[in-house]
Short mmCIF file of C-alpha atoms in Angstrom, two decimals:
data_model
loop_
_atom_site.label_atom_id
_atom_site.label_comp_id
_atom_site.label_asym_id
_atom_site.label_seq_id
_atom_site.Cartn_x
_atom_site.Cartn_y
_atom_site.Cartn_z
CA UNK A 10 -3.67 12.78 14.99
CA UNK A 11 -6.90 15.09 14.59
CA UNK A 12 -9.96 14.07 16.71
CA UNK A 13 -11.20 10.41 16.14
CA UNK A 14 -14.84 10.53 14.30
CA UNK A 15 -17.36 7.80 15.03
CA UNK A 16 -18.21 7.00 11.49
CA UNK A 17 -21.67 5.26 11.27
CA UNK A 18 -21.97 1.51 9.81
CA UNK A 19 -23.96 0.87 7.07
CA UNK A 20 -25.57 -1.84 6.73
CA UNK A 21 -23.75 -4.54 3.86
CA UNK A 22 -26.34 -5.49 1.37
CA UNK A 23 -27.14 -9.52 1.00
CA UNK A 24 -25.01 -9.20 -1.78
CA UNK A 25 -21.61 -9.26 -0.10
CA UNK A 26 -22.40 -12.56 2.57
CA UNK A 27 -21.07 -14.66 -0.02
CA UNK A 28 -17.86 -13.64 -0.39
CA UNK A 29 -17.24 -13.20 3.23
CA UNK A 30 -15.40 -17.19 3.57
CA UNK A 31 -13.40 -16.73 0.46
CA UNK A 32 -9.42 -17.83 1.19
CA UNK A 33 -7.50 -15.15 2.30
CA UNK A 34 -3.37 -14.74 2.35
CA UNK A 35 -2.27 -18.44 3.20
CA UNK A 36 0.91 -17.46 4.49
CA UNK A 37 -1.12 -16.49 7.42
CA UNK A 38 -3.06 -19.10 8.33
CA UNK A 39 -0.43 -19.91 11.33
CA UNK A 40 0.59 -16.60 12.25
CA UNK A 41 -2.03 -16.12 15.20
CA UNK A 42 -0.23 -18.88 16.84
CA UNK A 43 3.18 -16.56 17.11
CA UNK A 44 3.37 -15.29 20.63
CA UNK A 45 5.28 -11.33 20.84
CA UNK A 46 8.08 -13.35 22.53
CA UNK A 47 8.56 -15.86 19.53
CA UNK A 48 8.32 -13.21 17.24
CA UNK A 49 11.08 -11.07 19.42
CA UNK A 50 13.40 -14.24 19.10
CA UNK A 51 12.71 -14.74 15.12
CA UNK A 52 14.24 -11.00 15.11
CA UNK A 53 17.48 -11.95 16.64
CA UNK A 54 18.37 -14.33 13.91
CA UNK A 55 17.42 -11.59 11.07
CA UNK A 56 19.95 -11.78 8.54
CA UNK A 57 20.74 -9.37 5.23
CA UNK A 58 19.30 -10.19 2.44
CA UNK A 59 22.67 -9.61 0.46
CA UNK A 60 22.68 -13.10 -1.12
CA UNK A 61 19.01 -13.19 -1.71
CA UNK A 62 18.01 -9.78 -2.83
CA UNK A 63 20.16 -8.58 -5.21
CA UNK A 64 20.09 -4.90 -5.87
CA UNK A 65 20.64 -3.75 -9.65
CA UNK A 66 20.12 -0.29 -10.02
CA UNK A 67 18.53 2.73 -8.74
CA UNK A 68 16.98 6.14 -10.32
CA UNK A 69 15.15 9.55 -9.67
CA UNK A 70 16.54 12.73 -7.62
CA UNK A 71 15.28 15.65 -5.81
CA UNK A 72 13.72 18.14 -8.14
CA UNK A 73 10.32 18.89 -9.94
CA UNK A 74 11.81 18.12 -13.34
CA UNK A 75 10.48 14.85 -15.33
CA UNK A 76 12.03 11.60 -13.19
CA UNK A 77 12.74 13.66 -10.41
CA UNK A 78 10.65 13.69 -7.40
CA UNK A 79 9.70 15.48 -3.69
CA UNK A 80 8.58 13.75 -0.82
CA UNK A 81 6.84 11.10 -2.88
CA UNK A 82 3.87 8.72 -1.15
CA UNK A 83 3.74 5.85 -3.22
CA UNK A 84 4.87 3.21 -5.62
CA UNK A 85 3.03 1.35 -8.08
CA UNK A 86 3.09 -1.02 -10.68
CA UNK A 87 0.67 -0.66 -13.91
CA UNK A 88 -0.33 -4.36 -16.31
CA UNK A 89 2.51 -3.26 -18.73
CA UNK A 90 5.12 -3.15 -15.59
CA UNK A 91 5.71 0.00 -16.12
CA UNK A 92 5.69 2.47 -13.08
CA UNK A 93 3.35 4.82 -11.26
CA UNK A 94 4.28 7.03 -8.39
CA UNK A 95 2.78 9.55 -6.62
CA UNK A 96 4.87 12.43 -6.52
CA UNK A 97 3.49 14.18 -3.38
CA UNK A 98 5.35 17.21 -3.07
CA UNK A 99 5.24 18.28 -6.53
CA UNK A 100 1.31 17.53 -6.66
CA UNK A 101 1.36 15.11 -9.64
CA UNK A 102 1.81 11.40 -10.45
CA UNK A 103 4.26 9.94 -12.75
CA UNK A 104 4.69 7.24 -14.78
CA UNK A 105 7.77 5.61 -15.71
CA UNK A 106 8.95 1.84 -17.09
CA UNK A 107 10.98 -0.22 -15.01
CA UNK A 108 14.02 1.32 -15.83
CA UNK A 109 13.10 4.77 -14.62
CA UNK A 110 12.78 6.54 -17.79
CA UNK A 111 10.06 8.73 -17.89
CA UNK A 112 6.93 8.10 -19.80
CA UNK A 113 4.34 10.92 -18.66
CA UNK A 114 2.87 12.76 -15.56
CA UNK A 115 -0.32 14.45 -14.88
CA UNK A 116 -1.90 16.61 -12.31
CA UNK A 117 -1.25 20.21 -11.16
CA UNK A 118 -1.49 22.09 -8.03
CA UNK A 119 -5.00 23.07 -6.94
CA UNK A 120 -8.74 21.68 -6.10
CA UNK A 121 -10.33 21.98 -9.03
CA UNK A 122 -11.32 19.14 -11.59
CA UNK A 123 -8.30 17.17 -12.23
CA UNK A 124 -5.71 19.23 -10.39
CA UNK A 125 -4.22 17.94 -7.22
CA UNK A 126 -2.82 18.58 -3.86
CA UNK A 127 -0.32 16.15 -2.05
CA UNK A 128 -1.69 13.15 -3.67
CA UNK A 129 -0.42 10.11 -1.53
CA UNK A 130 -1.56 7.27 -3.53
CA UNK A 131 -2.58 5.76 -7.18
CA UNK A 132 -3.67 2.51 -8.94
CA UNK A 133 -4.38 1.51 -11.87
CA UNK A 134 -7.41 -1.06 -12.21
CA UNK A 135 -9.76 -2.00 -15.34
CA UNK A 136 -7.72 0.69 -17.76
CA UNK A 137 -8.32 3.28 -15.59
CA UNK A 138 -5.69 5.01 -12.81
CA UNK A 139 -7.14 5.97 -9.02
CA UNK A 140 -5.02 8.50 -7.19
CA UNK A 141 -6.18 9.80 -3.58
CA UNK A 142 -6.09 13.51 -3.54
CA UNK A 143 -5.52 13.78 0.26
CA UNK A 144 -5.40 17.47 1.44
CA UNK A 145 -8.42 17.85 -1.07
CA UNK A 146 -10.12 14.82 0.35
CA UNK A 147 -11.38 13.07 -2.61
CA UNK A 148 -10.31 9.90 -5.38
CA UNK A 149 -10.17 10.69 -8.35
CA UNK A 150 -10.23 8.97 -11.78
CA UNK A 151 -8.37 9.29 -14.91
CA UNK A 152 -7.88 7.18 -18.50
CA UNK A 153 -4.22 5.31 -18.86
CA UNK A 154 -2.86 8.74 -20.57
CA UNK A 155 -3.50 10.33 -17.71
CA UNK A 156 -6.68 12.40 -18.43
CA UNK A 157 -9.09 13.27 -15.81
CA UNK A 158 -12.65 11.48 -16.12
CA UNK A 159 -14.53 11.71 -12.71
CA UNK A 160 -14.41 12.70 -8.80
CA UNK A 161 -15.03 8.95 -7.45
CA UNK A 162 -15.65 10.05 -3.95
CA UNK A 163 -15.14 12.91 -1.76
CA UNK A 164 -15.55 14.38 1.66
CA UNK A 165 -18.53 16.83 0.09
CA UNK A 166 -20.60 13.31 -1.74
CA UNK A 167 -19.88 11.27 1.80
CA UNK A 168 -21.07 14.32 4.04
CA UNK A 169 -24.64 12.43 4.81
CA UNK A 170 -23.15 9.49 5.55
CA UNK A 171 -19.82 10.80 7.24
CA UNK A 172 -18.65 13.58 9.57
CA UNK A 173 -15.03 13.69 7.57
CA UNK A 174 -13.13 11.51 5.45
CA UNK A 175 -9.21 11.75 4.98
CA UNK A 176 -8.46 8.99 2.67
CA UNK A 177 -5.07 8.12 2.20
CA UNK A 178 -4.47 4.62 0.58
CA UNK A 179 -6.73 3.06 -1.61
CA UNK A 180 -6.72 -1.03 -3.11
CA UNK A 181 -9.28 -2.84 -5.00
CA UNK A 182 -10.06 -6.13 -4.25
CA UNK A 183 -10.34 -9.37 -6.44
CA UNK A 184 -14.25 -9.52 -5.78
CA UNK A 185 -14.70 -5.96 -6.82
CA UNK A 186 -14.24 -3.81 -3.86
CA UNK A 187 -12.78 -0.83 -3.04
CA UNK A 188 -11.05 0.20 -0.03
CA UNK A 189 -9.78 3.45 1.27
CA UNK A 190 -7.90 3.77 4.59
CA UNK A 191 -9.27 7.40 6.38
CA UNK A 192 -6.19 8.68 8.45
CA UNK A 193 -8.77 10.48 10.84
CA UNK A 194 -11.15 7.65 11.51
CA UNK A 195 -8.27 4.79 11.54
CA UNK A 196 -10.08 2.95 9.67
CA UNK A 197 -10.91 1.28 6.00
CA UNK A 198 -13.59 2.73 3.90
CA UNK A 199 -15.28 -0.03 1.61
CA UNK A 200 -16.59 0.93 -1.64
CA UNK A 201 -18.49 -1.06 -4.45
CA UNK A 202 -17.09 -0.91 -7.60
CA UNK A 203 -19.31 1.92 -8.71
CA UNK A 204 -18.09 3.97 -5.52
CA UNK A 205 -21.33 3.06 -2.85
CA UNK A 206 -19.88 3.14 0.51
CA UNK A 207 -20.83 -0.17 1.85
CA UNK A 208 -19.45 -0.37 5.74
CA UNK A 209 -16.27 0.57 7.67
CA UNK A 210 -13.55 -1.84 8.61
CA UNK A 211 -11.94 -0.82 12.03
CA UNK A 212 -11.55 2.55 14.31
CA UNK A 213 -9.15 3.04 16.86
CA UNK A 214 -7.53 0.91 19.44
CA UNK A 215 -5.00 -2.11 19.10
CA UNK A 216 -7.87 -4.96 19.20
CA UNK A 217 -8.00 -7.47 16.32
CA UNK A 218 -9.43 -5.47 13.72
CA UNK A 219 -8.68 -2.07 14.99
CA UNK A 220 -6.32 0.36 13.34
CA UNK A 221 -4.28 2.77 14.84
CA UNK A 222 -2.72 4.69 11.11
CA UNK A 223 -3.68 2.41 8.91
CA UNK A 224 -0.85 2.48 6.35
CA UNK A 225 -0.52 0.96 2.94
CA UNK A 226 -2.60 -2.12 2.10
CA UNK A 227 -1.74 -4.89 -0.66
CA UNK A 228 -4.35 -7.87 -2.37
CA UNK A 229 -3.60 -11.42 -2.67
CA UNK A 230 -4.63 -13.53 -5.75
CA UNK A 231 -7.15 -14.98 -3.65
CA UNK A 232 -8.98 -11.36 -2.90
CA UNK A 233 -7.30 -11.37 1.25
CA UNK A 234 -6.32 -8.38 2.09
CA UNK A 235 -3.18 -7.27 3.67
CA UNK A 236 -2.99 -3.88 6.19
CA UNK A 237 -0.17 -1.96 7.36
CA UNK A 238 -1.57 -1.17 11.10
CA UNK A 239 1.53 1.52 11.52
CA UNK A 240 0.64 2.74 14.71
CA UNK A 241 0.15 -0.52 16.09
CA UNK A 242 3.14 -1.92 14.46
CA UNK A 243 1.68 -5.15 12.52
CA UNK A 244 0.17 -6.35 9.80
CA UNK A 245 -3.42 -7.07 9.88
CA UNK A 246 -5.00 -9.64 7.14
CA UNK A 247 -8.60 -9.52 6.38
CA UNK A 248 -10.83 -11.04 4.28
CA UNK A 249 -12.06 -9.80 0.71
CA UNK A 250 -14.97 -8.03 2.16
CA UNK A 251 -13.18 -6.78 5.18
CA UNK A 252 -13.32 -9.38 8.37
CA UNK A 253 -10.49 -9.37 10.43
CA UNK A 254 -8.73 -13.22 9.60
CA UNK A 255 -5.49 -12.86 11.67
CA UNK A 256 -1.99 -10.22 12.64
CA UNK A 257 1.81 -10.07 13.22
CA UNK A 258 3.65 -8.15 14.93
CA UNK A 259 6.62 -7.71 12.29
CA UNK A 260 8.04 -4.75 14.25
CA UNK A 261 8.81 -7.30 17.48
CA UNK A 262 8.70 -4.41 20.13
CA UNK A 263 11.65 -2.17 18.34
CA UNK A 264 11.16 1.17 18.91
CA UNK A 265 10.41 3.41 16.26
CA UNK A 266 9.71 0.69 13.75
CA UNK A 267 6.85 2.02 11.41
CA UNK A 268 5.51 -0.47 9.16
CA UNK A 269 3.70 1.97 6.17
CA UNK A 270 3.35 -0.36 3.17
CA UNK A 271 3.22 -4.03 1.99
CA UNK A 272 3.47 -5.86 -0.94
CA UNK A 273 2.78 -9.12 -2.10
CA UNK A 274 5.39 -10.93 -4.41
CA UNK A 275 4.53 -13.41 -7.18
CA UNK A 276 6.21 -16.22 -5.15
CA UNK A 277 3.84 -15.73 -1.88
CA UNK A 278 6.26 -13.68 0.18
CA UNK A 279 5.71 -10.77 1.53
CA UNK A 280 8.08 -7.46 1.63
CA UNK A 281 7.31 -5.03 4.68
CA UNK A 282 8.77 -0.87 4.14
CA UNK A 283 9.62 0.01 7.91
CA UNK A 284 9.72 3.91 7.54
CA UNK A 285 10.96 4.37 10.96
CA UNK A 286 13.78 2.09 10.91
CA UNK A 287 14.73 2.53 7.43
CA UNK A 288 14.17 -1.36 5.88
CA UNK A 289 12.92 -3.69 4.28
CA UNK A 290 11.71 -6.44 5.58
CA UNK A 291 11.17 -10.09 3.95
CA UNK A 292 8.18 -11.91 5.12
CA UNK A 293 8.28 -15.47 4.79
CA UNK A 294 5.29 -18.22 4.50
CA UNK A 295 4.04 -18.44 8.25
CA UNK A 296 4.68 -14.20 9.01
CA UNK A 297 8.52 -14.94 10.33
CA UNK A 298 10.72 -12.10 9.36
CA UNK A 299 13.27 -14.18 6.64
CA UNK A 300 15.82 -10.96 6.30
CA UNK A 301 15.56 -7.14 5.72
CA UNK A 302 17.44 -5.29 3.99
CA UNK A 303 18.86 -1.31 5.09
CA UNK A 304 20.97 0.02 2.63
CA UNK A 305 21.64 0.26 -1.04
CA UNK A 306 25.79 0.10 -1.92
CA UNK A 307 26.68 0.97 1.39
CA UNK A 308 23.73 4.19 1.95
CA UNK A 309 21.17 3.28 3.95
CA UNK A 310 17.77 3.54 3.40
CA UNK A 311 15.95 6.87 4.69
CA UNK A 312 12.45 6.91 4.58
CA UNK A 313 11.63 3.48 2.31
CA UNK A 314 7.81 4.79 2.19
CA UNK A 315 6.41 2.25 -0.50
CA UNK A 316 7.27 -1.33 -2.00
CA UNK A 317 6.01 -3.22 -4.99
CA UNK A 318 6.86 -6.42 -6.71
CA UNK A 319 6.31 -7.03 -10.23
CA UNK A 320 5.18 -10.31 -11.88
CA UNK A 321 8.94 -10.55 -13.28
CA UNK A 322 10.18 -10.85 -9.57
CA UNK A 323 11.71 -7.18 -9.34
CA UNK A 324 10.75 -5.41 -6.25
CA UNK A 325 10.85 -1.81 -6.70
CA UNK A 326 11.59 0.51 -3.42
CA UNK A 327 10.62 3.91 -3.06
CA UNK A 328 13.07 6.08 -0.73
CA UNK A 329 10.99 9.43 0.15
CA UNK A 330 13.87 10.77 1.94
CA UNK A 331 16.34 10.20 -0.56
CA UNK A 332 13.61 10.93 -3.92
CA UNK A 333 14.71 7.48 -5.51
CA UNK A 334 13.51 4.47 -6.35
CA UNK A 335 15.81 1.36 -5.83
CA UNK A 336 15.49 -2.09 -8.18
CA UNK A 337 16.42 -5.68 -6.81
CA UNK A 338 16.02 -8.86 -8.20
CA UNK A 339 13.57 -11.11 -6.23
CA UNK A 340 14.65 -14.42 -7.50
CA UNK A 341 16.58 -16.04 -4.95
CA UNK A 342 14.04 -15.74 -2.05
CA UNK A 343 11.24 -18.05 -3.86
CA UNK A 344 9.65 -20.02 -0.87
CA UNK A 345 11.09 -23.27 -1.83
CA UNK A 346 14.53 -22.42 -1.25
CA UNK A 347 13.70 -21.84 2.69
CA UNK A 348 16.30 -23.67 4.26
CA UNK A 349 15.19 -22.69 7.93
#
């Protein structure tokens, strides 16, 4: 971890006060009340999710052909379910349909317009696809084919403002906002939607509200957003413009348990990638841990690094130490089928 940065607070314009009651994730309006303890004995009566997530196929390999991947960030899924992942090592992002076959990639070593370097991140919002260009410390934007249009923001256009930024996950919010988590400041960066920086969410320290690694981050129908505190082992849900609403501590004192991304599933559950461990874990209404999940036919998981769930209930996993992407079927976990 490089030297923590006090970053200084703007000021949030009229504009955003608002927004600031708007519901956030319901599933964790009674988490708060969870004591470490209860959540410690909720662990111990974890179960598979063998009968409940059913896995159906997997794809991708180590390599730098098309469909093959190295050390990739991130997993994402586009309006046309089709696929976008950020293939770190091999400094491009890729997009694919749901059954892996490869549709296109973009991007190509370097710091100049358009090219990229260990890109750990990328969404696609209003037509257009974001991908965070880490080691060169900017977003950048491209159409749907994949062409560059714009720097969004960078360490160089935040200089006045900032003493360093290191972005490394990036969501947009129902309401219009941007946020970027900065790996050096521990901390979420909120943009408008034409790329102002309007305040900081966070800093370091294991408060309510603070970050320690702030991971991958996921956004509710409602506009809530959900943050993988990875150092701190928890989630962390906040509001649409960025006030702390409530935690859990998913990890329930295990060492080495790294929570690093979240997603939300169509059916209000949530699905946790512990790096460190190597699972997945199933989140149900009130923040419980419902099952995880730690191996694909008899493999297990080695780095599951990113989740997402598509509309259609399949929740894609991406393994960055195995270079694949694993597919299960969603269905039999909807909420109303809890028979705790």
């Amino acid at each position: 971890m490089t030297q923590h940065t006090r970053l200084a607070l703007t000021t949030v314009g009229a504009a955003l006060r608002p927004y600031a009651f708007l519901p956030v994730f319901w599933f964790l309006l009674a988490s708060c009340a969870g004591t470490l303890d209860q959540q410690a004995a909720r662990g111990a009566e974890r179960v598979g999710c063998v009968s409940e997530l059913r896995h159906l196929y997997s794809f991708g390999s180590s390599g730098t052909m098309p469909g093959q991947f190295r050390s990739p960030s991130s997993v994402r899924i586009d309006p046309f379910e089709n696929l976008l992942v950020a293939d770190t090592g091999n400094n491009r992002i890729q997009k694919l349909d749901a059954s892996g076959r490869f549709l296109m990639e973009f991007g190509a070593p370097g710091s100049s317009a358009g090219n990229l370097d260990k890109p750990t991140d990328c969404v696609e919002n209003g037509l257009r696809i974001y991908v965070v260009d880490s080691v060169n410390e900017r977003v950048l934007e491209y159409d749907t084919e994949g062409r560059f249009l714009s720097v969004c923001v960078s360490s160089e256009s935040l200089s006045d403002r900032f003493s360093s930024f290191e972005p490394r996950k990036i969501a947009f919010s129902q309401t219009g906002y941007v946020f970027v988590s900065d790996a050096d400041a521990d901390a979420l960066i909120v943009f408008s939607r034409f790329w102002d920086p309007l305040s900081v969410v966070g800093g370091f320290g294991a408060g309510d509200g603070r970050f320690r690694e702030p991971g991958g981050m996921a956004v509710d129908a409602r506009g809530g957003l959900l943050v993988c505190d990875t150092g701190n082992d928890r989630l962390q849900a906040l509001s649409s413009t960025g006030n702390f609403v409530g935690g859990i501590p998913v990890c329930s004192g295990e060492p080495g348990c790294e929570p690093v991304d979240v997603a939300v599933g169509p059916g209000g559950l949530v699905y946790v990638a512990d790096a460190g461990l190597g699972r997945i874990m199933v989140l149900a209404q009130d923040g419980s841990v419902r099952c995880e999940v730690g191996a694909v036919n008899g493999e297990r998981l080695l780095h599951p690094c990113s989740v997402a769930v598509s509309q259609k209930g399949l929740l894609y996993v991406l393994d960055g130490g195995s270079d694949e992407v694993h597919v299960f079927q969603t269905s039999g976990l909807a909420p109303e089928q809890d028979s705790r």
